[in-house]
PDB file of C-alpha atoms in Angstrom:
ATOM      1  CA  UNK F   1      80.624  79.039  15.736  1.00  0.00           C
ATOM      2  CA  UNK F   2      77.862  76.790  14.712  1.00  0.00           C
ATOM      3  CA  UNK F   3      76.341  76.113  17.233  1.00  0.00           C
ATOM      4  CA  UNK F   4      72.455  77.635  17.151  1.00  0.00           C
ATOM      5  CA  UNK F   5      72.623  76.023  13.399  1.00  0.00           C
ATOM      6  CA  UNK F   6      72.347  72.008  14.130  1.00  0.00           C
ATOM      7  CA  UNK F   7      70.783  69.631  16.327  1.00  0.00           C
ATOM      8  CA  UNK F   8      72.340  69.453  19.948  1.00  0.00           C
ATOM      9  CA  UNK F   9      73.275  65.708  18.811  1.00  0.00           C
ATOM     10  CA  UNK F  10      75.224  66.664  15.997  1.00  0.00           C
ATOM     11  CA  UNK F  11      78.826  67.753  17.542  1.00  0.00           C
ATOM     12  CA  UNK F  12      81.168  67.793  14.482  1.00  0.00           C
ATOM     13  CA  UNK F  13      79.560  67.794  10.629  1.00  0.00           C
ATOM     14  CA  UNK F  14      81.590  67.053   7.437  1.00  0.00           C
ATOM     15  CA  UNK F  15      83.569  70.158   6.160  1.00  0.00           C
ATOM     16  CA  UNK F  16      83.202  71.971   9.246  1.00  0.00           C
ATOM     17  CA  UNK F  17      87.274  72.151   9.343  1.00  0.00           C
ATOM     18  CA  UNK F  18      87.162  74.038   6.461  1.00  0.00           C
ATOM     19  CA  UNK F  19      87.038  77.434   7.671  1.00  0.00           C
ATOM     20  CA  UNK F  20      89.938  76.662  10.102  1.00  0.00           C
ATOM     21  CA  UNK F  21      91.662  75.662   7.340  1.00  0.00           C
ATOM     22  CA  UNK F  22      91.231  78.263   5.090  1.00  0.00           C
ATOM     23  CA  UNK F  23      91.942  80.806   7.836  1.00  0.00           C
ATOM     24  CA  UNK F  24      88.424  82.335   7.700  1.00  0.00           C
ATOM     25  CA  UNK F  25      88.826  83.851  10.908  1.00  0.00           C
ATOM     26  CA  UNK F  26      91.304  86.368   8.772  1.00  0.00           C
ATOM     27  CA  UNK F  27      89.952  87.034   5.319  1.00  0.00           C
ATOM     28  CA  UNK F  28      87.454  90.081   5.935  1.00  0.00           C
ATOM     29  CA  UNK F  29      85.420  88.760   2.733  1.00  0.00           C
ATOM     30  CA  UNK F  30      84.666  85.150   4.661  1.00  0.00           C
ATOM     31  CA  UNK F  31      83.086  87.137   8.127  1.00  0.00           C
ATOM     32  CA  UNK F  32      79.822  86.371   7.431  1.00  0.00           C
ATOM     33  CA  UNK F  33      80.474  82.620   7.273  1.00  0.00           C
ATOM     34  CA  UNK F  34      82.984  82.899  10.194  1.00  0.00           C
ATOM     35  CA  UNK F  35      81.029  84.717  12.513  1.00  0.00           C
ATOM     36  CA  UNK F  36      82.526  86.633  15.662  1.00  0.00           C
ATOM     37  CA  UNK F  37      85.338  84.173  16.071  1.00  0.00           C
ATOM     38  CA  UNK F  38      86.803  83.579  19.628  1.00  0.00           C
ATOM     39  CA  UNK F  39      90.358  84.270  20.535  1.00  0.00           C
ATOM     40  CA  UNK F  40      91.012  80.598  21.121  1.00  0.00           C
ATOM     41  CA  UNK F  41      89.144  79.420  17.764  1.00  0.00           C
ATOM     42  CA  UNK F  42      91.419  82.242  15.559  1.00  0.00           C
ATOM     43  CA  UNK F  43      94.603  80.218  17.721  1.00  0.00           C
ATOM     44  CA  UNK F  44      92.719  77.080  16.709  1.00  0.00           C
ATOM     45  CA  UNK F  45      92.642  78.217  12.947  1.00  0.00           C
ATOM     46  CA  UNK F  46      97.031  79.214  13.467  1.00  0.00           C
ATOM     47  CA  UNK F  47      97.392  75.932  14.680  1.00  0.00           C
ATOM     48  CA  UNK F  48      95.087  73.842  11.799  1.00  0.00           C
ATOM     49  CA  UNK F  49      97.001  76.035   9.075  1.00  0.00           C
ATOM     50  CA  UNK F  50     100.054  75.068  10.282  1.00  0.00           C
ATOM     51  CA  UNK F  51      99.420  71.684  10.798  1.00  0.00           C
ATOM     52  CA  UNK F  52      98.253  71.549   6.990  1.00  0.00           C
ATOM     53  CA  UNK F  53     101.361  73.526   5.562  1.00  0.00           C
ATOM     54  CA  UNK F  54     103.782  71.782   6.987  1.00  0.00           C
ATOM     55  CA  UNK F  55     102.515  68.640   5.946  1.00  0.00           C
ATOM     56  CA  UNK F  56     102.255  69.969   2.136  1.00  0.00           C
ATOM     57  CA  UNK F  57     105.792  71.422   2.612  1.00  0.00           C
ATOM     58  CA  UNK F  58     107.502  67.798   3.809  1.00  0.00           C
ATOM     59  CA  UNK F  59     104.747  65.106   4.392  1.00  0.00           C
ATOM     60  CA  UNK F  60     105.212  65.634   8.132  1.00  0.00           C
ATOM     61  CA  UNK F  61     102.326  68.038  10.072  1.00  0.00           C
ATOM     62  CA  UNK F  62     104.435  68.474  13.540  1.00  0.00           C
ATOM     63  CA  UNK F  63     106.140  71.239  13.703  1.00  0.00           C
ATOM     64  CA  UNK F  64     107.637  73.912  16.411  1.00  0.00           C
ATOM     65  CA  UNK F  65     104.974  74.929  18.760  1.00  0.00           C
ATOM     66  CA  UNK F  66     102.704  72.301  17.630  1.00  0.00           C
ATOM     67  CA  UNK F  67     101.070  69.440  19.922  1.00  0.00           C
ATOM     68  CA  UNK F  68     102.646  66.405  18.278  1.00  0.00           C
ATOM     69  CA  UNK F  69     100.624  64.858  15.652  1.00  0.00           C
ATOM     70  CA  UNK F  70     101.463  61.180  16.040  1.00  0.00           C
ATOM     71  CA  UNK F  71     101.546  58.859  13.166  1.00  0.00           C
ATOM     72  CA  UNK F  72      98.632  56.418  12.940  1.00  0.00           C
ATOM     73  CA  UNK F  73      99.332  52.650  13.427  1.00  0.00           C
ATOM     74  CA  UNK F  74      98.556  49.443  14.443  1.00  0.00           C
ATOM     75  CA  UNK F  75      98.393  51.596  17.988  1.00  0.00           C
ATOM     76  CA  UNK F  76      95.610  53.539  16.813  1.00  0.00           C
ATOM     77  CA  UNK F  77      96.518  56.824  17.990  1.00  0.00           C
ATOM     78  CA  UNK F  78      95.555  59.901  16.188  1.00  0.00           C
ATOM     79  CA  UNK F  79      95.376  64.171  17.498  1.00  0.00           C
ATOM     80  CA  UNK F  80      92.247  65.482  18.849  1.00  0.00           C
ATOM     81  CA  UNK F  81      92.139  68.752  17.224  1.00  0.00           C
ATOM     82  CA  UNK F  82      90.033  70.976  19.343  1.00  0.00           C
ATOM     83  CA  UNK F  83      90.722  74.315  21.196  1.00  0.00           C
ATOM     84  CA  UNK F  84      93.648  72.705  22.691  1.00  0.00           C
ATOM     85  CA  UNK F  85      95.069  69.442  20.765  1.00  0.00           C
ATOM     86  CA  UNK F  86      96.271  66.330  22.624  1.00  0.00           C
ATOM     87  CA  UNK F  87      97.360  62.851  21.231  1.00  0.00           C
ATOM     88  CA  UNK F  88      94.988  59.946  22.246  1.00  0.00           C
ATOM     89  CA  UNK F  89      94.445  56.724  21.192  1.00  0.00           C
ATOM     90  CA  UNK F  90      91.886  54.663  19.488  1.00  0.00           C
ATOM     91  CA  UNK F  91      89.293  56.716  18.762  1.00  0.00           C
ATOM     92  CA  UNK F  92      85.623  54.885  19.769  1.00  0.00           C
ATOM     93  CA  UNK F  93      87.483  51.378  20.176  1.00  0.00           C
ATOM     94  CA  UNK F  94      84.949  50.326  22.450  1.00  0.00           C
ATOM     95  CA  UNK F  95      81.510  51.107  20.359  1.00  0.00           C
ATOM     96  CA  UNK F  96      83.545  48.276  17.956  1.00  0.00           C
ATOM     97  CA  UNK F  97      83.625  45.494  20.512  1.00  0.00           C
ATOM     98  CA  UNK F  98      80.577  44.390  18.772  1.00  0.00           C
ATOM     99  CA  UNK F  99      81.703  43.800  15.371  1.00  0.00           C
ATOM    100  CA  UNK F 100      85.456  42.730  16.449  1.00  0.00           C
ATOM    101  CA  UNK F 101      85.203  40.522  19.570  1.00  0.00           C
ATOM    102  CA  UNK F 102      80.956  39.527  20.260  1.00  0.00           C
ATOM    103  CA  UNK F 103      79.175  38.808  16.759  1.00  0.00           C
ATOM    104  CA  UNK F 104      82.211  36.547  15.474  1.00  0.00           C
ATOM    105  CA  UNK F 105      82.149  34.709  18.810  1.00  0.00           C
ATOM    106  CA  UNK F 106      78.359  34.003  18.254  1.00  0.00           C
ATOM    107  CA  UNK F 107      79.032  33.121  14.663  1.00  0.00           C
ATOM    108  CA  UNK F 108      81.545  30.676  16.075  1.00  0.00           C
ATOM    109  CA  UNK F 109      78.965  29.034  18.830  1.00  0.00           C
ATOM    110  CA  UNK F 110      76.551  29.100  15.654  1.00  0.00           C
ATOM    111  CA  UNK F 111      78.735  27.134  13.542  1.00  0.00           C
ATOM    112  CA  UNK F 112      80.438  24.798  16.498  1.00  0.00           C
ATOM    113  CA  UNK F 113      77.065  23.429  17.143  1.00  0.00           C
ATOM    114  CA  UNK F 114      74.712  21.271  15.259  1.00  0.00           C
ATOM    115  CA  UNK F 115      71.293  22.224  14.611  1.00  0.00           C
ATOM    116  CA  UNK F 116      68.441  20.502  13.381  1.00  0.00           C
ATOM    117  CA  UNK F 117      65.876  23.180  13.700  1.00  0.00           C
ATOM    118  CA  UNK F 118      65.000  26.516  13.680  1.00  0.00           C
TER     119      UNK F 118
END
């Protein structure tokens, strides 16, 4: 839908849910922010509406005819929500590494030795 509007880097921006949300794809006075919708992005907007009113009607989003939307955990695992939605599990974990497993093992070489200069 946005495609020709952001740089080829950006894949996903803040808020672009919204109209999926909202159900743009069927409110005649939203078409000019919508666009021509496909098909499978007016199923996509079903699905995201459905998603969102069953969690305000009992706290739970899964529902019948729904991908399961699996609770997040010490497991990490969340729903993509794209065209089709699929459970998967720990989203980026490896661009982390850095912070979690290699800086605080230099920090601990740093402070297990002794050093008298720079």
């Amino acid at each position: 839908m946005f495609e020709d509007s952001k740089p080829d880097f950006v894949t996903a921006d803040h808020g672009d849910e919204l109209l999926y949300v909202i159900g743009a794809p069927f409110l005649s006075d939203m078409e000019l922010l919508s666009g021509d919708m496909t098909d499978e992005e007016e199923a996509l907007s079903k699905n995201v509406m459905k998603y969102w009113a069953n969690f305000a009607r009992n706290g739970d989003p899964n529902g019948p005819g729904l991908a399961k939307w699996p609770k997040y955990d010490e497991d990490e695992y969340y729903l993509q929500i794209n065209l089709e939605q699929k459970a998967s599990k720990k989203l980026k974990h490896g661009r982390f590494e850095f912070w979690t497993k290699t800086l605080p093992e230099k920090i601990q070489q740093l402070s297990a030795g002794d050093h008298t200069e720079l």
